[in-house]
PDB file of C-alpha atoms in Angstrom:
ATOM      1  CA  MET A   1     117.547  97.016  95.568  1.00 60.00           C
ATOM      2  CA  LYS A   2     117.700  93.530  94.189  1.00 63.00           C
ATOM      3  CA  ALA A   3     115.854  90.863  96.159  1.00 66.00           C
ATOM      4  CA  GLY A   4     114.295  87.499  95.398  1.00 68.00           C
ATOM      5  CA  ARG A   5     115.189  85.181  92.578  1.00 71.00           C
ATOM      6  CA  LYS A   6     114.180  85.844  89.012  1.00 74.00           C
ATOM      7  CA  ALA A   7     116.055  82.850  87.641  1.00 74.00           C
ATOM      8  CA  LYS A   8     119.082  80.838  88.649  1.00 76.00           C
ATOM      9  CA  GLY A   9     121.882  83.329  89.279  1.00 74.00           C
ATOM     10  CA  LYS A  10     119.628  86.360  88.651  1.00 78.00           C
ATOM     11  CA  MET A  11     117.925  88.652  91.157  1.00 80.00           C
ATOM     12  CA  LYS A  12     114.718  90.701  90.774  1.00 78.00           C
ATOM     13  CA  GLN A  13     114.795  94.504  90.898  1.00 80.00           C
ATOM     14  CA  THR A  14     112.549  95.777  93.718  1.00 82.00           C
ATOM     15  CA  TYR A  15     111.955  99.142  95.373  1.00 84.00           C
ATOM     16  CA  PHE A  16     111.843 100.609  98.866  1.00 84.00           C
ATOM     17  CA  TRP A  17     109.702 103.724  99.317  1.00 84.00           C
ATOM     18  CA  PRO A  18     110.493 106.173 102.153  1.00 86.00           C
ATOM     19  CA  ILE A  19     107.381 107.686 103.732  1.00 86.00           C
ATOM     20  CA  CYS A  20     107.731 110.612 106.152  1.00 89.00           C
ATOM     21  CA  GLY A  21     105.317 111.024 109.060  1.00 89.00           C
ATOM     22  CA  GLU A  22     104.032 114.126 110.828  1.00 90.00           C
ATOM     23  CA  ASP A  23     106.499 113.742 113.735  1.00 92.00           C
ATOM     24  CA  ASP A  24     109.578 113.467 111.472  1.00 90.00           C
ATOM     25  CA  GLU A  25     109.529 109.668 111.553  1.00 95.00           C
ATOM     26  CA  VAL A  26     110.435 107.759 108.402  1.00 93.00           C
ATOM     27  CA  THR A  27     109.286 104.300 107.411  1.00 88.00           C
ATOM     28  CA  PHE A  28     110.179 102.297 104.342  1.00 87.00           C
ATOM     29  CA  THR A  29     107.738 100.158 102.403  1.00 85.00           C
ATOM     30  CA  TRP A  30     108.564  97.672  99.670  1.00 84.00           C
ATOM     31  CA  SER A  31     107.044  97.102  96.259  1.00 85.00           C
ATOM     32  CA  LYS A  32     107.811  95.075  93.159  1.00 82.00           C
ATOM     33  CA  GLY A  33     107.324  98.063  90.866  1.00 81.00           C
ATOM     34  CA  ARG A  34     108.278 101.715  90.960  1.00 80.00           C
ATOM     35  CA  ARG A  35     104.859 103.194  90.225  1.00 82.00           C
ATOM     36  CA  ALA A  36     104.064 106.033  92.621  1.00 78.00           C
ATOM     37  CA  GLN A  37     100.618 104.490  93.129  1.00 81.00           C
ATOM     38  CA  HIS A  38     102.134 102.157  95.746  1.00 76.00           C
ATOM     39  CA  ALA A  39     103.208 105.063  97.947  1.00 71.00           C
ATOM     40  CA  LYS A  40      99.971 106.987  97.362  1.00 78.00           C
ATOM     41  CA  GLU A  41      97.876 104.026  98.520  1.00 81.00           C
ATOM     42  CA  LEU A  42      99.757 103.898 101.812  1.00 72.00           C
TER      43      LEU A  42
END
């Protein structure tokens, strides 16, 4: 997903991470990078 401005007319590439809970709920978190460490920390 592209969000935020990188430069005039350009958007930054960002990432939403789906995280599944024990009761089948799903939440999405956001990060600037795609390293799995972001999801592991949550």
